[in-house]
Coordinates of C-alpha atoms in Angstrom, one line a residue:
Chain A
X1 CA -45.3 112.9 106.8
X2 CA -49.2 113.6 107.0
X3 CA -49.6 110.0 107.0
X4 CA -47.3 109.3 110.0
X5 CA -49.1 112.2 111.8
X6 CA -51.9 110.9 111.4
X7 CA -50.7 107.2 112.5
X8 CA -49.3 108.7 115.7
X9 CA -52.5 110.4 116.4
X10 CA -54.5 107.3 116.3
X11 CA -52.0 105.3 118.2
X12 CA -51.8 108.0 121.0
X13 CA -55.4 108.0 121.0
X14 CA -55.9 104.2 121.2
X15 CA -53.4 104.2 124.1
X16 CA -55.4 106.9 126.1
X17 CA -58.5 105.0 125.4
X18 CA -57.2 102.0 126.7
X19 CA -56.0 103.4 130.0
X20 CA -58.9 105.7 130.3
X21 CA -59.7 104.0 133.5
X22 CA -56.2 104.0 134.5
X23 CA -57.6 100.8 136.3
X24 CA -55.8 98.1 134.1
X25 CA -52.9 97.7 136.7
X26 CA -53.6 98.2 139.9
X27 CA -51.3 97.2 143.1
X28 CA -52.4 93.8 144.5
X29 CA -53.7 93.4 148.0
X30 CA -50.9 93.6 150.5
X31 CA -52.5 93.0 153.8
X32 CA -52.9 89.4 154.3
X33 CA -56.5 89.9 156.3
X34 CA -57.9 91.6 153.6
X35 CA -56.9 89.1 151.2
X36 CA -58.1 86.3 153.2
X37 CA -61.6 87.7 154.4
X38 CA -62.3 89.3 151.7
X39 CA -61.4 86.8 149.4
X40 CA -63.8 83.8 150.6
X41 CA -66.8 84.7 148.8
X42 CA -65.8 86.4 145.8
X43 CA -62.4 87.6 144.6
X44 CA -60.6 89.9 146.8
X45 CA -61.1 93.4 145.4
X46 CA -57.8 95.6 145.3
X47 CA -58.6 98.7 147.3
X48 CA -57.7 101.0 143.9
X49 CA -61.0 100.1 142.6
X50 CA -62.8 102.1 144.9
X51 CA -62.5 105.5 146.4
X52 CA -62.3 105.7 150.5
X53 CA -65.7 107.0 150.7
X54 CA -67.1 103.5 149.0
X55 CA -64.7 101.2 151.0
X56 CA -66.2 103.2 154.4
X57 CA -69.6 102.6 153.5
X58 CA -69.0 98.9 152.8
X59 CA -67.1 98.1 155.8
X60 CA -69.3 100.0 158.1
X61 CA -72.3 97.8 156.6
X62 CA -70.8 93.9 156.3
X63 CA -74.2 92.6 158.0
X64 CA -75.9 93.2 155.3
X65 CA -73.4 93.0 152.4
X66 CA -75.3 93.2 149.3
X67 CA -77.8 90.5 151.1
X68 CA -75.5 88.7 152.7
X69 CA -74.3 88.7 156.5
X70 CA -70.2 89.2 156.2
X71 CA -69.6 90.4 159.7
X72 CA -66.4 90.2 160.8
X73 CA -64.8 90.8 164.6
X74 CA -64.5 94.3 165.5
X75 CA -60.8 94.2 165.5
X76 CA -60.6 92.6 162.0
X77 CA -63.0 95.0 160.3
X78 CA -61.3 97.7 161.7
X79 CA -57.8 96.7 160.1
X80 CA -59.4 95.7 157.0
X81 CA -61.4 99.0 156.9
X82 CA -58.2 101.4 157.8
X83 CA -56.1 99.4 154.9
X84 CA -58.9 99.8 151.8
X85 CA -59.4 103.5 152.9
X86 CA -55.5 104.3 153.1
X87 CA -55.0 102.7 149.7
X88 CA -58.2 103.8 147.7
X89 CA -58.5 104.8 144.2
X90 CA -58.9 108.5 143.7
X91 CA -61.4 108.4 141.1
X92 CA -64.9 107.1 141.5
X93 CA -68.3 107.8 142.9
X94 CA -68.0 107.5 146.9
X95 CA -71.6 107.1 147.0
X96 CA -71.8 104.1 145.0
X97 CA -70.3 100.6 146.9
X98 CA -70.5 98.2 143.3
X99 CA -67.5 98.4 141.8
X100 CA -69.5 97.2 138.5
X101 CA -71.8 100.3 138.7
X102 CA -68.8 102.9 138.8
X103 CA -68.9 104.5 135.4
X104 CA -65.5 103.7 134.4
X105 CA -66.4 100.2 134.9
X106 CA -69.2 100.2 132.3
X107 CA -67.2 102.1 129.8
X108 CA -64.8 99.4 129.9
X109 CA -66.9 96.6 129.8
X110 CA -69.6 97.2 126.6
X111 CA -70.9 94.0 126.1
X112 CA -74.3 92.3 124.8
X113 CA -76.0 91.0 127.7
X114 CA -75.9 87.7 126.3
X115 CA -71.9 87.6 127.2
X116 CA -72.8 88.7 130.9
X117 CA -75.3 85.4 131.1
X118 CA -72.6 83.0 130.0
X119 CA -72.3 80.3 132.6
X120 CA -68.6 81.0 133.4
X121 CA -69.0 84.4 134.1
X122 CA -72.0 84.3 136.3
X123 CA -71.6 87.8 138.0
X124 CA -70.1 90.8 136.8
X125 CA -67.9 90.7 140.0
X126 CA -66.6 87.5 138.6
X127 CA -63.0 89.6 137.5
X128 CA -61.5 86.1 137.1
X129 CA -63.7 84.6 134.6
X130 CA -62.2 86.8 131.9
X131 CA -58.8 88.5 133.8
X132 CA -56.8 85.4 134.9
X133 CA -54.3 87.8 136.6
X134 CA -57.2 90.0 138.4
X135 CA -56.0 88.7 141.4
X136 CA -52.5 90.1 141.2
X137 CA -54.1 93.4 139.9
X138 CA -53.6 92.8 136.2
X139 CA -56.6 93.5 134.1
X140 CA -54.7 94.5 131.2
X141 CA -55.4 91.6 128.6
X142 CA -58.4 92.6 126.8
Chain B
X1 CA -39.4 45.5 156.5
X2 CA -43.4 45.2 155.5
X3 CA -45.1 47.1 153.0
X4 CA -47.1 49.2 155.3
X5 CA -44.2 50.1 157.0
X6 CA -42.3 51.4 154.1
X7 CA -45.5 53.3 152.9
X8 CA -45.6 55.0 156.2
X9 CA -42.2 55.9 155.9
X10 CA -42.4 57.3 152.6
X11 CA -45.2 59.4 153.7
X12 CA -43.8 60.9 156.7
X13 CA -42.2 63.7 154.6
X14 CA -45.4 64.3 152.4
X15 CA -48.1 63.9 155.3
X16 CA -46.5 66.3 157.8
X17 CA -48.9 68.8 157.3
X18 CA -52.0 66.8 157.2
X19 CA -51.1 64.7 160.7
X20 CA -50.1 67.8 162.0
X21 CA -53.5 69.3 161.4
X22 CA -55.4 66.5 163.2
X23 CA -55.2 67.4 166.9
X24 CA -56.7 70.9 165.8
X25 CA -59.6 69.2 164.0
X26 CA -60.2 66.7 166.8
X27 CA -60.3 69.9 169.3
X28 CA -63.1 71.2 167.1
X29 CA -65.3 68.3 166.9
X30 CA -64.8 68.0 171.0
X31 CA -65.8 71.4 171.5
X32 CA -69.0 70.7 169.4
X33 CA -69.5 67.5 171.1
X34 CA -69.4 69.3 174.8
X35 CA -71.8 71.9 173.3
X36 CA -74.3 69.4 171.7
X37 CA -74.3 67.7 175.2
X38 CA -75.3 70.7 176.9
X39 CA -77.9 71.7 173.8
X40 CA -79.2 68.1 174.2
X41 CA -79.4 65.4 177.1
X42 CA -80.2 62.8 174.8
X43 CA -77.2 63.5 172.3
X44 CA -75.1 60.4 172.0
X45 CA -72.6 61.2 169.2
X46 CA -72.2 62.7 165.9
X47 CA -73.4 60.8 162.8
X48 CA -71.9 60.7 159.2
X49 CA -75.6 59.7 157.9
X50 CA -77.2 62.8 159.5
X51 CA -74.1 64.8 158.2
X52 CA -74.7 63.8 154.5
X53 CA -78.4 64.4 155.2
X54 CA -77.6 67.9 156.0
X55 CA -75.0 68.5 153.5
X56 CA -77.2 67.0 150.5
X57 CA -80.5 68.9 151.3
X58 CA -82.7 70.0 149.9
X59 CA -83.5 72.0 153.0
X60 CA -86.3 74.5 153.2
X61 CA -86.4 78.0 154.9
X62 CA -83.3 79.8 153.7
X63 CA -82.6 81.4 150.8
X64 CA -84.3 80.2 147.7
X65 CA -80.9 80.2 145.9
X66 CA -79.3 77.8 148.4
X67 CA -81.5 75.1 149.3
X68 CA -78.4 72.8 150.4
X69 CA -74.4 73.0 151.1
X70 CA -74.4 70.9 148.1
X71 CA -75.8 73.8 146.0
X72 CA -72.0 75.6 146.4
X73 CA -70.0 72.9 147.3
X74 CA -71.5 70.1 144.7
X75 CA -72.7 67.0 145.5
X76 CA -69.3 65.3 145.6
X77 CA -67.4 66.9 148.8
X78 CA -64.2 66.2 147.0
X79 CA -64.9 68.0 143.9
X80 CA -64.1 72.0 144.1
X81 CA -67.1 73.9 144.7
X82 CA -68.5 77.4 143.0
X83 CA -69.9 80.1 145.0
X84 CA -73.7 80.1 143.4
X85 CA -73.7 84.0 143.3
X86 CA -70.2 85.2 142.8
X87 CA -69.1 82.1 140.7
X88 CA -66.0 82.2 142.9
X89 CA -63.9 78.8 143.0
X90 CA -64.4 77.2 147.0
X91 CA -61.8 74.4 147.6
X92 CA -63.1 70.8 148.1
X93 CA -64.8 70.5 151.6
X94 CA -63.9 66.6 152.1
X95 CA -60.8 66.3 154.2
X96 CA -59.6 63.2 152.4
X97 CA -59.0 65.6 149.3
X98 CA -58.4 69.2 151.3
X99 CA -56.6 68.3 154.8
X100 CA -56.8 72.0 155.8
X101 CA -60.2 71.8 156.2
X102 CA -61.8 72.3 159.9
X103 CA -58.4 73.0 161.1
X104 CA -59.1 76.8 162.1
X105 CA -61.8 77.1 164.6
X106 CA -62.7 80.2 164.2
X107 CA -63.1 80.2 160.7
X108 CA -65.2 77.3 160.8
X109 CA -67.3 78.9 163.4
X110 CA -67.7 81.8 160.9
X111 CA -68.6 80.0 158.1
X112 CA -71.5 78.1 160.1
X113 CA -72.3 81.4 161.3
X114 CA -72.7 82.8 157.6
X115 CA -73.8 79.8 155.8
X116 CA -76.5 78.0 158.2
X117 CA -78.9 81.0 158.2
X118 CA -78.4 81.0 154.0
X119 CA -79.5 77.0 153.8
X120 CA -81.6 76.7 156.7
X121 CA -82.9 79.9 157.5
X122 CA -81.5 79.6 161.0
X123 CA -78.4 79.0 163.1
X124 CA -76.9 75.3 162.8
X125 CA -76.9 73.4 166.3
X126 CA -73.9 72.2 168.0
X127 CA -75.2 68.5 166.6
X128 CA -75.6 69.6 163.0
X129 CA -72.0 71.0 163.3
X130 CA -70.7 67.9 164.4
X131 CA -72.5 65.9 162.1
X132 CA -71.6 68.1 159.0
X133 CA -67.7 67.8 160.2
X134 CA -67.9 64.0 160.7
X135 CA -69.5 63.4 157.5
X136 CA -66.8 65.4 155.6
X137 CA -63.7 63.6 157.5
X138 CA -65.4 60.4 156.5
X139 CA -65.1 61.5 152.8

């Protein structure tokens, strides 16, 4: 009985650990303009991966988007901004705009720096290098 | 029925999308041609060779990470590219393998607006844009 109980606790603990961020499965992007425009230079990240405040900062600063000019026509920017904010995640720091700098990301990605430097990865934001179903919002494969 | 006709008949079905897209591409090239004439009285048509030089580089003046279009799009425009910063896969540039290239005027202009400063450190001229597209139509 006691051994069962220990096993049960370990299993439950493991499950809670794996779902710590709650972001292993997020809804796929359901807004064609967001999928298209945000998916040209990098994978289009699902709105649930950042809180609304972060998305608003990003969408209000496209002229200097992490060093690149990613400006879009005003109507397109407004439409994408509204979609991202309405479907944003509930956790995360709204002052941080990089998904890879959110605290949950670090907890879920404790790798040696040599892993990040693999040529097929190139950047921490390259979800698809390790999560082949990332574009469908499925990161549940580690 | 001779062979070319047979082949053409067979290709009608699969070739519809590519064939339908050509007028859009022609219109984009024609618009850049008119613009090039306005920018430069001596303009006498687009050049595949100039487009190839522009594509291959290397250039100075832009972002040191991207001295050429080929940095991300690879030296063979028929091959898929890869964004140098993000690792994002990029569809091939050559029209022969990717017939959807240069068929949406707004998209084409958006990419030139973003990528020319990265590679050249300045906007592209209409002549350069037309040369670039002409090179990739012929690849």
